[in-house]
Structure formats: structure tokens, C-alpha cells
XYZ file of N, CA and C in Angstrom:
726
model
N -69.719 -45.681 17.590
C -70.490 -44.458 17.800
C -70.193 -43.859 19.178
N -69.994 -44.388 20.407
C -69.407 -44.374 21.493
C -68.321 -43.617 21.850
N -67.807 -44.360 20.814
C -66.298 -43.696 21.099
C -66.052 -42.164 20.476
N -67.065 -41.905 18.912
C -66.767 -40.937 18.464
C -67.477 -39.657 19.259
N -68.430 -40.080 20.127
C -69.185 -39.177 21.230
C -68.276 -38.965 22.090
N -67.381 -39.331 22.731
C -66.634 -39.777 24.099
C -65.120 -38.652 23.364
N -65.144 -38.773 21.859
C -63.760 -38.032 21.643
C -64.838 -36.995 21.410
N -65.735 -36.157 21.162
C -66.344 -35.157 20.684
C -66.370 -34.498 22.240
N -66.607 -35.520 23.001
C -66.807 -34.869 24.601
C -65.311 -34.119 24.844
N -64.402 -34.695 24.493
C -62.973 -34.962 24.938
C -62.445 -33.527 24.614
N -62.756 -32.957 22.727
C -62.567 -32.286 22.496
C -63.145 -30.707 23.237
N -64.666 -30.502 23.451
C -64.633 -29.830 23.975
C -64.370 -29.266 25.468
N -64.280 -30.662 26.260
C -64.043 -30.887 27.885
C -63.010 -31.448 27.746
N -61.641 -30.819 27.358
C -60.653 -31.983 27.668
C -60.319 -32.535 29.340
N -59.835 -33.641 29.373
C -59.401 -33.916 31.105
C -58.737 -33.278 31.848
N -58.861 -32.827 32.983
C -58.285 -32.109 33.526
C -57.868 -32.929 34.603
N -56.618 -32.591 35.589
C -55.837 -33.021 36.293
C -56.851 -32.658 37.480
N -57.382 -34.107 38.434
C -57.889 -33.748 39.221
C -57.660 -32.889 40.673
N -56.178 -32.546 40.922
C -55.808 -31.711 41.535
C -55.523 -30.192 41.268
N -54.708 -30.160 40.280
C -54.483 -28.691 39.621
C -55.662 -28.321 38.660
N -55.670 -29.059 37.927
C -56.828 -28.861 36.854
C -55.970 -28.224 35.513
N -54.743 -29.476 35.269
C -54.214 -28.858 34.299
C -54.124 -30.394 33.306
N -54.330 -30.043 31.919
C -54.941 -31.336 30.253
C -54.020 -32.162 30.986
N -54.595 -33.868 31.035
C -54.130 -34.635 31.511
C -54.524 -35.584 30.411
N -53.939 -36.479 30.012
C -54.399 -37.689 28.902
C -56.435 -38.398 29.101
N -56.374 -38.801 29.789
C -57.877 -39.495 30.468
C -58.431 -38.855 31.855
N -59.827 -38.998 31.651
C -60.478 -38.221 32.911
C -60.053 -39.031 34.261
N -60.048 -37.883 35.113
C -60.504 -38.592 36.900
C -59.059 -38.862 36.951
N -57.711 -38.366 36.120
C -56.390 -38.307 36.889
C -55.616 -37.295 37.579
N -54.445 -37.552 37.165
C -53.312 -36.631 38.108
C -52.589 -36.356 36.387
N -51.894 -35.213 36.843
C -50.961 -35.292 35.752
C -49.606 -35.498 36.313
N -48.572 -35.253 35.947
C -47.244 -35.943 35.887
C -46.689 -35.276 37.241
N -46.239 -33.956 37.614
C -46.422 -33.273 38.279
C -46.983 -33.456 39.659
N -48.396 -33.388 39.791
C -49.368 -34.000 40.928
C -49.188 -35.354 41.252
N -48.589 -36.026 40.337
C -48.698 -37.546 40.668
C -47.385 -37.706 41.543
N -46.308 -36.910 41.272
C -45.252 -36.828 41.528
C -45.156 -36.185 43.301
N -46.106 -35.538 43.368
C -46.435 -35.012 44.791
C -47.138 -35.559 45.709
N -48.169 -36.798 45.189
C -48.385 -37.344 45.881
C -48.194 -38.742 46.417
N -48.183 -39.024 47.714
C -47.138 -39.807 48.302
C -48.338 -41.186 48.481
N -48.306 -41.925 47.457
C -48.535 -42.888 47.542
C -47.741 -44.107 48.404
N -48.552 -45.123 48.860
C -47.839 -46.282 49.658
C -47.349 -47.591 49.463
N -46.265 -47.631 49.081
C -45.622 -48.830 48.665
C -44.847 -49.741 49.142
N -44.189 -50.969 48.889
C -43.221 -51.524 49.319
C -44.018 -52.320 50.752
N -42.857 -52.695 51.365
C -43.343 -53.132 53.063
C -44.195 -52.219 53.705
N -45.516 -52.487 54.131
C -46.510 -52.230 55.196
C -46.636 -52.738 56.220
N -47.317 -52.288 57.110
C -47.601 -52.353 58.014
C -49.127 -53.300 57.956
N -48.591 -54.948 58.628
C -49.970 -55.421 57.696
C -51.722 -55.309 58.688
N -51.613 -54.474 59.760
C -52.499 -54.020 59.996
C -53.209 -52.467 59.787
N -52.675 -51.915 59.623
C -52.982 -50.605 59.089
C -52.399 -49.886 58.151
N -50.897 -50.391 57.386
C -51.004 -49.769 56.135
C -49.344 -49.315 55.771
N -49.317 -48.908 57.261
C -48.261 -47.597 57.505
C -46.896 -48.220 56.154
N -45.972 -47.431 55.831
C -45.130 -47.935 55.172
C -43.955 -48.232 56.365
N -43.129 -49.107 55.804
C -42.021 -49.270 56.817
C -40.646 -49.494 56.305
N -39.682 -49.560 56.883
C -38.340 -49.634 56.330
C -38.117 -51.732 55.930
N -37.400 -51.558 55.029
C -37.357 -52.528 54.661
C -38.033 -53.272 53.155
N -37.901 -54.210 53.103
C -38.378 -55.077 51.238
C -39.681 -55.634 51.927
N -40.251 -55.549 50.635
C -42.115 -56.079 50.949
C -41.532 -57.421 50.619
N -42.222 -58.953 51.124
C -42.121 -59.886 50.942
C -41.412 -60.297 52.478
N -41.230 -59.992 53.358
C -40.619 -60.110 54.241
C -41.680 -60.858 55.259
N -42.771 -61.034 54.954
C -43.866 -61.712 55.992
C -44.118 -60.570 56.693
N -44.962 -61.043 57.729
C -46.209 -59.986 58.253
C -44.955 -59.017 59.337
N -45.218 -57.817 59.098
C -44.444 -56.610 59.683
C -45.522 -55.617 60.620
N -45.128 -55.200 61.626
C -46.210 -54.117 62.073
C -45.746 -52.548 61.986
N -45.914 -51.851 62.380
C -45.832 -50.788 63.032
C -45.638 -50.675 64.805
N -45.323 -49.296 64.618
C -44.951 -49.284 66.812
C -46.262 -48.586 67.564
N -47.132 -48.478 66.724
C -48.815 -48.021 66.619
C -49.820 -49.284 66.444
N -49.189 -50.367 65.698
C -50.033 -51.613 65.816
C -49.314 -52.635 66.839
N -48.291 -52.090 67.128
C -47.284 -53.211 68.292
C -48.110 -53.337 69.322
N -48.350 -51.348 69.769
C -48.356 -51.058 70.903
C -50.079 -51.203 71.343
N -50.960 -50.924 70.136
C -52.257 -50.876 70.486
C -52.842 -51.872 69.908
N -53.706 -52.889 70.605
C -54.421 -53.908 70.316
C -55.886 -53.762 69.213
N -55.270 -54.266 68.122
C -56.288 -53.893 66.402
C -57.232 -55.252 66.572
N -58.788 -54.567 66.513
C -59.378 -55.906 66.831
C -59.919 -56.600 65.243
N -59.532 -56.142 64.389
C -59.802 -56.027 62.614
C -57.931 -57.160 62.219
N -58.644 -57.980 61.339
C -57.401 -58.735 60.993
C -56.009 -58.539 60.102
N -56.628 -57.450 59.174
C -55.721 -57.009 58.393
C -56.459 -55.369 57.650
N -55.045 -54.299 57.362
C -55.822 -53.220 56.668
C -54.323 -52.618 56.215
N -55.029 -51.985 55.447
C -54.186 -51.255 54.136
C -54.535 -49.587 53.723
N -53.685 -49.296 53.488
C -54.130 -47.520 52.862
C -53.360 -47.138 51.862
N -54.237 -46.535 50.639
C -53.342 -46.018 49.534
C -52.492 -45.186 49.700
N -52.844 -43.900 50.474
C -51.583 -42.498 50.758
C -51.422 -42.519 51.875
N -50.584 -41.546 51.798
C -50.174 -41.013 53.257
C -50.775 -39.857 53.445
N -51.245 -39.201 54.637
C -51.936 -38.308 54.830
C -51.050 -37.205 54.837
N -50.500 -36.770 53.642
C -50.007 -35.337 53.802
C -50.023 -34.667 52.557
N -49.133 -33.580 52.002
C -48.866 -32.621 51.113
C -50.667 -33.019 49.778
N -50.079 -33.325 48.546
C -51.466 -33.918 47.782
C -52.157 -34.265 48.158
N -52.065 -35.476 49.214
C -53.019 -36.286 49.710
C -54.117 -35.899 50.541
N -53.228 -35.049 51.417
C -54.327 -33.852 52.754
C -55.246 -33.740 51.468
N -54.609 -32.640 50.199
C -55.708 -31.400 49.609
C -56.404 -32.727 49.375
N -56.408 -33.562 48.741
C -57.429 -34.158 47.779
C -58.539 -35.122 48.788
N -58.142 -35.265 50.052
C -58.848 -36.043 51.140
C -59.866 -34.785 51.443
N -59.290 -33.599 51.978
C -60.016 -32.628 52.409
C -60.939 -32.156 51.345
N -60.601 -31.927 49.990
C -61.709 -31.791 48.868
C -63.027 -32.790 48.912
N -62.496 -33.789 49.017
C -63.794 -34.965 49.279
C -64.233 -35.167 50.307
N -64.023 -34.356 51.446
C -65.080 -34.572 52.418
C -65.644 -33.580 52.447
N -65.087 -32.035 52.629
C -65.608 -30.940 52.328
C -66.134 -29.979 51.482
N -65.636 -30.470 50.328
C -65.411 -29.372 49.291
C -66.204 -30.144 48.399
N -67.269 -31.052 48.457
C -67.941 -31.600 47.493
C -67.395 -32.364 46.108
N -66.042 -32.636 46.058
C -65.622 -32.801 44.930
C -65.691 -34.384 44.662
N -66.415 -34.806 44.385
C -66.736 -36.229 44.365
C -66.518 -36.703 42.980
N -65.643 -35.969 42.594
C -64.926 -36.774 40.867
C -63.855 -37.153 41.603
N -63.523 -37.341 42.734
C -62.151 -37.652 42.952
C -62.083 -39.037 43.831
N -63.968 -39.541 44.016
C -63.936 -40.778 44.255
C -63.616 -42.310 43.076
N -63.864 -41.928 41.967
C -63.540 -42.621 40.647
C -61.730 -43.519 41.048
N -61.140 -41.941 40.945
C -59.606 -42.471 41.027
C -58.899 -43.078 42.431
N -59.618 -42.436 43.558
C -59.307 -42.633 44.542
C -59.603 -44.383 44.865
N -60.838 -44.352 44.265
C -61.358 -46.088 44.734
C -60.685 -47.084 43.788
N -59.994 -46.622 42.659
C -58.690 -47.636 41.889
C -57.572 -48.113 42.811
N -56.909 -46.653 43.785
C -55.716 -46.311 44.032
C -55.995 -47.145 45.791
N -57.462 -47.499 46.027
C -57.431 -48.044 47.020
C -57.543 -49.820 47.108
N -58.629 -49.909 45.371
C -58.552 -51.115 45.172
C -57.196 -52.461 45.212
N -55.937 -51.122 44.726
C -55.268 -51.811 44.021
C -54.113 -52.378 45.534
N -54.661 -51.095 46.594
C -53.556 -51.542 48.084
C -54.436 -52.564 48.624
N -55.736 -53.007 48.003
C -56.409 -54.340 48.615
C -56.330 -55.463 48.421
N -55.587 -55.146 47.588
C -55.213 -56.689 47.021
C -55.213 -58.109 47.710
N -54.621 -57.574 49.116
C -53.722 -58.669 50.217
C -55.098 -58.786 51.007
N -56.100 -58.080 50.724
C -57.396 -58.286 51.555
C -58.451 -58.980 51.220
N -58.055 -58.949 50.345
C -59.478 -59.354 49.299
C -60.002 -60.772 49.607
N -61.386 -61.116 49.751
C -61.680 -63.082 50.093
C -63.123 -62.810 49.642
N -63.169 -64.501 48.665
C -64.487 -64.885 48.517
C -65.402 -64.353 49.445
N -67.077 -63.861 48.411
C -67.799 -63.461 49.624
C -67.945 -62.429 50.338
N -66.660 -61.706 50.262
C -66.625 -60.211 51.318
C -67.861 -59.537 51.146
N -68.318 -58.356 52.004
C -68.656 -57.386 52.173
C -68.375 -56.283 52.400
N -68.579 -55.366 51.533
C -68.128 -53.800 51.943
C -68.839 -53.198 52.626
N -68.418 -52.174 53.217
C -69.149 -51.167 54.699
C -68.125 -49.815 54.598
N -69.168 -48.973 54.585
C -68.563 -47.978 55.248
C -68.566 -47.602 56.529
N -68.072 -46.954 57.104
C -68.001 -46.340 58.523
C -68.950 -45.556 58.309
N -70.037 -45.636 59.443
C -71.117 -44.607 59.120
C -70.921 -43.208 59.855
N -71.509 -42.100 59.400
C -71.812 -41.113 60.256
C -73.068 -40.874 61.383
N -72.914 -39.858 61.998
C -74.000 -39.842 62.575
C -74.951 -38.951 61.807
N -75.914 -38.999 62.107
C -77.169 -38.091 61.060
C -77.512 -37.052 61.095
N -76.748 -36.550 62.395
C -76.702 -34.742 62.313
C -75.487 -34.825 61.557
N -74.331 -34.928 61.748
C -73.443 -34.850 60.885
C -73.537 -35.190 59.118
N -74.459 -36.339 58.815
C -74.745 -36.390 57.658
C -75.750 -35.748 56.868
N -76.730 -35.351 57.795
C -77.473 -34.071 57.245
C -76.516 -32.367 57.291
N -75.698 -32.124 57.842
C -74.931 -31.104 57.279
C -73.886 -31.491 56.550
N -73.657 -32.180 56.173
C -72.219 -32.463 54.725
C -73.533 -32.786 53.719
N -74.472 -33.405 53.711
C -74.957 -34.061 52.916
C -74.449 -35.145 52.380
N -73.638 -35.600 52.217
C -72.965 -37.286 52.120
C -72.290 -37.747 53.007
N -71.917 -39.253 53.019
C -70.895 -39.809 53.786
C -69.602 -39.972 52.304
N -68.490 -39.273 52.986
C -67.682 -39.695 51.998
C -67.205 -41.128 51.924
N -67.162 -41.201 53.112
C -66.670 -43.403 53.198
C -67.991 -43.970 52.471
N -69.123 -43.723 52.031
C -70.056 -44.321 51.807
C -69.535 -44.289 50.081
N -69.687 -42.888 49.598
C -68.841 -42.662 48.193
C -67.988 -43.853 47.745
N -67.062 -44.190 48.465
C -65.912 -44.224 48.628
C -65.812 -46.117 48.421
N -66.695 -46.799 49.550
C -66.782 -47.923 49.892
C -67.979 -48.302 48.606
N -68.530 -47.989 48.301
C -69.653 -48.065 46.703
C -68.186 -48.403 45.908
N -67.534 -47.400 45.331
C -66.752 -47.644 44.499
C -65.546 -48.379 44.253
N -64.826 -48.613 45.761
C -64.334 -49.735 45.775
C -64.789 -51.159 45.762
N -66.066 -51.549 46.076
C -66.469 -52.624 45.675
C -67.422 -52.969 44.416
N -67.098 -51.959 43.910
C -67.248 -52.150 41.833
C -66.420 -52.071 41.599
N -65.253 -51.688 41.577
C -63.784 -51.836 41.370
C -63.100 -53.304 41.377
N -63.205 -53.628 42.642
C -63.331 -55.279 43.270
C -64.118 -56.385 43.123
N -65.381 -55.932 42.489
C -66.530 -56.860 41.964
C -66.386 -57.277 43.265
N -67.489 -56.708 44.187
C -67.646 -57.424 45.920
C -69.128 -56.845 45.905
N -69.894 -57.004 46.657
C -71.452 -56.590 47.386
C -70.338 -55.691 48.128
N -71.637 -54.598 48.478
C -71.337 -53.674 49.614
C -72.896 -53.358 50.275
N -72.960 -53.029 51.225
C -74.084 -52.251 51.755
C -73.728 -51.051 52.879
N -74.351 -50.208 52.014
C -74.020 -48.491 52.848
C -74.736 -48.077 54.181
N -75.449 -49.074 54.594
C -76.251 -48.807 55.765
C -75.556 -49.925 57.289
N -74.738 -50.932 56.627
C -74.904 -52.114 57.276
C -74.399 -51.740 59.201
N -73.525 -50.767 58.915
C -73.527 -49.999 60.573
C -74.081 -48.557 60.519
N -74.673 -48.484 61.771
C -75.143 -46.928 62.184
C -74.448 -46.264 63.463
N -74.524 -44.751 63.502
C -73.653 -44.383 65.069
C -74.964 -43.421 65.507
N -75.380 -44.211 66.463
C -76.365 -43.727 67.303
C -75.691 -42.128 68.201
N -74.932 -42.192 68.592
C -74.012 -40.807 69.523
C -73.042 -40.278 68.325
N -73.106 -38.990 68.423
C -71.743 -38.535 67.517
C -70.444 -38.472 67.999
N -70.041 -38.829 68.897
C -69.197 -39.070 69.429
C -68.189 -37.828 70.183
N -68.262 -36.977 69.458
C -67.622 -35.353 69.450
C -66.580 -34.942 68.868
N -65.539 -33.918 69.090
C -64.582 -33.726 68.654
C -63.304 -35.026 69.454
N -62.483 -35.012 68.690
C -61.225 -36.084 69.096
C -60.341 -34.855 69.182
N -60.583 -33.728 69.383
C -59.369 -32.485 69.222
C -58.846 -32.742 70.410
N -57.177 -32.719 70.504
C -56.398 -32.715 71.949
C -56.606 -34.011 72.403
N -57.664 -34.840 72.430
C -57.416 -36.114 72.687
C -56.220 -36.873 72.893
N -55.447 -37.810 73.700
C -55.090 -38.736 73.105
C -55.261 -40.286 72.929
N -54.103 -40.951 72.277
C -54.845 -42.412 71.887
C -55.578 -43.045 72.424
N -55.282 -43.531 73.866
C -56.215 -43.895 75.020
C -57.389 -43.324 75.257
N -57.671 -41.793 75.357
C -58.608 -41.063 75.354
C -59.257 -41.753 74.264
N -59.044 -41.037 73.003
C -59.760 -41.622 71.734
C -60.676 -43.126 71.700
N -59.963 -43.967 72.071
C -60.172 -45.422 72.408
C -61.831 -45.404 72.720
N -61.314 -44.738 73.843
C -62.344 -45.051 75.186
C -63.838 -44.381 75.256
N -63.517 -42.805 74.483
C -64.599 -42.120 73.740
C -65.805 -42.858 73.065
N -64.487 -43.516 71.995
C -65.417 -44.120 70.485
C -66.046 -45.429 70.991
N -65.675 -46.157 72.279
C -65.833 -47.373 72.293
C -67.386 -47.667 72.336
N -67.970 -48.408 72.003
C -69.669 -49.100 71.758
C -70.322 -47.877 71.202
N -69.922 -46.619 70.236
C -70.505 -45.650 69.581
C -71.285 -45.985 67.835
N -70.258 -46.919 67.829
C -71.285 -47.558 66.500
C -71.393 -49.168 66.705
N -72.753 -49.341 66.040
C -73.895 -50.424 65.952
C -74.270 -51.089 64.944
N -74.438 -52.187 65.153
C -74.771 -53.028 63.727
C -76.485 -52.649 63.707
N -76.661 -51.964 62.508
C -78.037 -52.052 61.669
C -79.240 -53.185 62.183
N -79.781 -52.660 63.179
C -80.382 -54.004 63.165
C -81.403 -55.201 62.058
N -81.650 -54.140 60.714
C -81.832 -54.937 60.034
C -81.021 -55.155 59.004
N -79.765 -55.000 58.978
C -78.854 -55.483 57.966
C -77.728 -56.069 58.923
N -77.877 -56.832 60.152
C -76.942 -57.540 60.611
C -76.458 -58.388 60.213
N -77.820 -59.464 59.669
C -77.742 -60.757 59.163
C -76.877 -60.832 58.304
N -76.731 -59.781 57.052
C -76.175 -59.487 55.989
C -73.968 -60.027 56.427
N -73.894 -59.414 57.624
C -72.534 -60.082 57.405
C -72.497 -61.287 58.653
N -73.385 -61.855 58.790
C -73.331 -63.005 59.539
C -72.284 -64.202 59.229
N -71.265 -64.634 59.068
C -70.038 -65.905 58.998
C -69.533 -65.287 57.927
N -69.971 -64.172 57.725
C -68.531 -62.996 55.984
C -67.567 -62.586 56.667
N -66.924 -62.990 55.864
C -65.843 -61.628 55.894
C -66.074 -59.949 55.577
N -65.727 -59.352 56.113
C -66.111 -57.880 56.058
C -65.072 -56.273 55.384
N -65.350 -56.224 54.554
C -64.241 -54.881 54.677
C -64.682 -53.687 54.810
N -64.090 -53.042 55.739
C -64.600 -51.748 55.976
C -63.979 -50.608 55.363
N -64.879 -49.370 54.810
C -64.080 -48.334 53.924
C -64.036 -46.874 55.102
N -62.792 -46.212 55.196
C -63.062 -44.720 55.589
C -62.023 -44.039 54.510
N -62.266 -42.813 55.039
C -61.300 -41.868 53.950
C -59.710 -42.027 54.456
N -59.936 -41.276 56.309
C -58.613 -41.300 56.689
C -58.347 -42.436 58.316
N -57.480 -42.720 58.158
C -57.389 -43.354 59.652
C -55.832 -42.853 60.210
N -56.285 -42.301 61.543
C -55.592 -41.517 62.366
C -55.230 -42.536 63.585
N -55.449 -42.667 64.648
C -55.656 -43.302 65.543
C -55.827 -44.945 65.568
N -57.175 -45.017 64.515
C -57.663 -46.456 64.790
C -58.996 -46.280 64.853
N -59.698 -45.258 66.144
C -60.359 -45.981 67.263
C -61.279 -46.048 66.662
N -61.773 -45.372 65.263
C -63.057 -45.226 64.531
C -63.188 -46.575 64.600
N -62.421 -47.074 63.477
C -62.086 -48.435 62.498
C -62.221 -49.407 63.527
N -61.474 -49.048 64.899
C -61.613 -50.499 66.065
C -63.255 -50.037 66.617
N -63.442 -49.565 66.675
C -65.743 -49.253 67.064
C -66.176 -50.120 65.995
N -65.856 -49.745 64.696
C -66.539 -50.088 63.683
C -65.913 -51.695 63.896
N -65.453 -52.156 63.855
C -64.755 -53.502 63.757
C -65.621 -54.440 64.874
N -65.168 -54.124 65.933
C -66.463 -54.473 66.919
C -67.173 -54.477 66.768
N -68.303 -53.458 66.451
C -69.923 -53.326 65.911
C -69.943 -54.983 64.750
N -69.067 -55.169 63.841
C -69.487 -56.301 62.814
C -68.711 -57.610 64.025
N -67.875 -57.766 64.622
C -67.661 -58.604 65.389
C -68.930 -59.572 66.179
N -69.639 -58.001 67.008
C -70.582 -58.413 67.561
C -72.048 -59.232 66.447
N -71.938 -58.746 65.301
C -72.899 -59.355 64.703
C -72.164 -60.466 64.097
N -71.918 -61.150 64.412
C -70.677 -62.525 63.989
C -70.244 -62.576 62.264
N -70.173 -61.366 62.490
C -68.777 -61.420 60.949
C -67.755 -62.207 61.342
N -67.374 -62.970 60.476
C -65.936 -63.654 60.070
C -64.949 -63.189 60.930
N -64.529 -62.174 60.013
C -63.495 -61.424 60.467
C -63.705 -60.279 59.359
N -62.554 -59.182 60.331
C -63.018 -57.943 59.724
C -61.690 -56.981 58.974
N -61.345 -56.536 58.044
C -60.412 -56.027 57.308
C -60.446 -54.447 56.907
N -59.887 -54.074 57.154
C -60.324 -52.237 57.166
C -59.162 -51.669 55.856
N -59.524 -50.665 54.946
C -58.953 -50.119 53.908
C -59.538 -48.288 54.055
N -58.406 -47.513 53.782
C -58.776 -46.551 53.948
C -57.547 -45.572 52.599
N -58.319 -44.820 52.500
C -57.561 -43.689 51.629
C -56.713 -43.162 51.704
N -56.424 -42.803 52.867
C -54.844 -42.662 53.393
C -54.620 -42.635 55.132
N -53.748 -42.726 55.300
C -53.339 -43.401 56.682
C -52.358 -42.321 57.248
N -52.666 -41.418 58.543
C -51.906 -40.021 59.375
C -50.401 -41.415 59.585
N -49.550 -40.938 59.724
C -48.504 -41.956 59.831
C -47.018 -40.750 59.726
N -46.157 -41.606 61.023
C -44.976 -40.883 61.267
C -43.745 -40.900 60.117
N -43.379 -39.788 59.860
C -42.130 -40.251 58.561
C -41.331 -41.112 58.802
N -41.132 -42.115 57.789
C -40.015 -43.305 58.172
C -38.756 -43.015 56.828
């Protein structure tokens, strides 16, 4: 009966391509086209933040000249895209543009670069916002985001477990060092959901990671509440063409 509801839906709503919005086989995809444009991350990474790199995956732990050079206080992290052409539109739709059908596919496409992260026990987290900022978007998209990757993953998550007391400001013109030094002690472990990752392991969700310095605040903040150790996954990763 399910199913004959689900094709009755089908028929009059067929799926649409969540970028173009052109008949795609099953809901919450890409079609052939869009999929083709967007630059998913494969092969050898970068096994702290994601980046892709030259060379065969299987090669043991590889960095980047962004994780060489800057000290990652998080043990391992991964990102499905690369932050450009598809990937920009469909990142920028979900933070701005309300389009939150595009957390479904997105939290597969992130599950599946977690693989190498994944441990008994974890906890999911998002990177929180601050609350002027989350009272004008009205959501946290990492919150979206980090929910659905850990139903994806069959993991606990909790959407509160850090807070950012300061908003920190714009990072415009900044650079890395700058950035660093800005974000540093800007987010806080919950004081009543600290306990929650006390001797866990932790994974943390954002949309994009640029810099780091979010992900290294946030990493610290669960450090200080004696998480395990801490593993960061993000949606796509700003990264130099290789």
C-alpha cells in the first residue's frame, strides 16, 4: 500500500534534480549532468582536513601544505566537495536560501567520506552559531546537517552540545593567523551537556571549512571538556586546485 502511495506521489510530483530541477529517477538527487559538475572528493586526502591530493589513496596518512603548516588540534577530518562551481550553489542554497531538501543527499555524500572516521560510541556536534546570528537565518545549517549525518551513521548526536557566547565577526580580509587568533576561546562547551562527551570520541559537523579556525575553536571547546578525541567532517572543503 506504501509503495502504491509513494508511486501515486511520484506520478504527480515527479523528482526533480536538486540543483537544476530537471526529472531525475528518485527524490533528493542530482541528475546526470549536475552530478557531472559537481566536484566531489576522491582518491588520496588529506587525512586531516579532506583536501584531495596528488597521488593513489592507500598510501598511509598524507597531509596537505595547510595541515603541514598549521597545527590541527582535531585528529582526523574529511569533506565530501570541494568548494566550488555546483558545490558553492548548493552550499550557498542551504545556508541561505532555505533549501533544506538538500540536507537528505548532502548528509549521504558526507556519510559516505566518513567512513575513515567513524568509532564506537561517537558523538555528533555541530558547530554552533551565535544567537543573533541564529535568530536571523532561523536555523543552524551544521545543526541540519550534523542530525542527518548521524542517522545516516546510526551515531547519537546532540545539537546543543557547544555554544558561541561572542559572534566572533566578519573573517573578511583576514588572514590565517589573524583568523586563528580572532576565533580562539569563542566557542564553549554547554555547560550542561559537557558531560555528554566526557572520554567519547566526538565528530563535529559544519557545512564549509575554509581556514580551520572555526573547527580548531570548536575542537578545543570538546578538548577542554575531556572528549577523547575529536574528528571534524564537513560538506565541502575551500581548497587550492591540485
Amino acid at each position: 500500500m506504501r509503495e502504491k502511495i509513494q508511486t501515486a506521489i511520484h506520478l504527480i510530483y515527479p523528482p526533480r534534480c536538486i540543483e537544476c530541477g530537471g526529472l531525475v529517477e528518485s527524490d533528493f538527487g542530482l541528475c546526470g549532468p549536475c552530478w557531472g559538475k559537481t566536484p566531489f572528493i576522491g582518491g588520496l586526502v588529506c587525512d586531516l582536513c579532506g583536501t584531495p591530493l596528488p597521488g593513489q589513496d592507500g598510501e598511509g596518512h598524507a597531509f596537505c601544505d595547510d595541515c603541514m603548516r598549521i597545527e590541527r588540534p582535531w585528529s582526523k577530518g574529511r569533506s565530501a566537495l570541494l568548494y566550488k562551481d555546483n558545490a558553492r550553489t548548493l552550499v550557498l542554497a542551504l545556508k541561505h536560501g532555505d533549501r533544506h531538501d538538500i540536507v537528505q543527499p548532502a548528509a549521504k555524500w558526507m556519510a559516505q567520506a566518513a567512513k575513515p572516521l567513524v568509532q564506537p560510541n561517537m558523538l555528533v556536534a555541530p558547530v554552533p552559531l551565535h544567537w543573533m546570528r541564529l535568530l536571523k537565518r532561523r536555523y543552524n545549517q551544521s545543526a541540519l546537517l550534523a542530525q542527518a549525518v548521524a542517522r545516516e551513521l546510526s551515531l547519537s548526536w546532540c545539537p546543543d552540545l557547544l555554544q558561541r557566547p561572542n559572534t566572533g565577526g566578519s573573517m573578511d580580509g583576514l588572514s590565517f593567523d589573524e583568523r586563528f587568533r580572532k576565533l580562539s576561546g569563542s566557542i564553549t562547551p554547554h555547560p550542561k551537556r559537557r558531560h555528554k562527551m566526557a572520554s567519547r570520541p566526538v565528530l563535529l559537523i559544519d557545512d564549509v571549512m575554509t581556514s580551520g579556525a572555526t573547527l580548531g575553536a570548536a575542537t578545543e571547546a570538546c578538548l577542554q571538556a575531556k572528549a577523547r578525541e575529536v574528528h571534524v567532517l564537513t560538506l565541502a572543503r575551500v581548497a587550492k586546485d591540485t
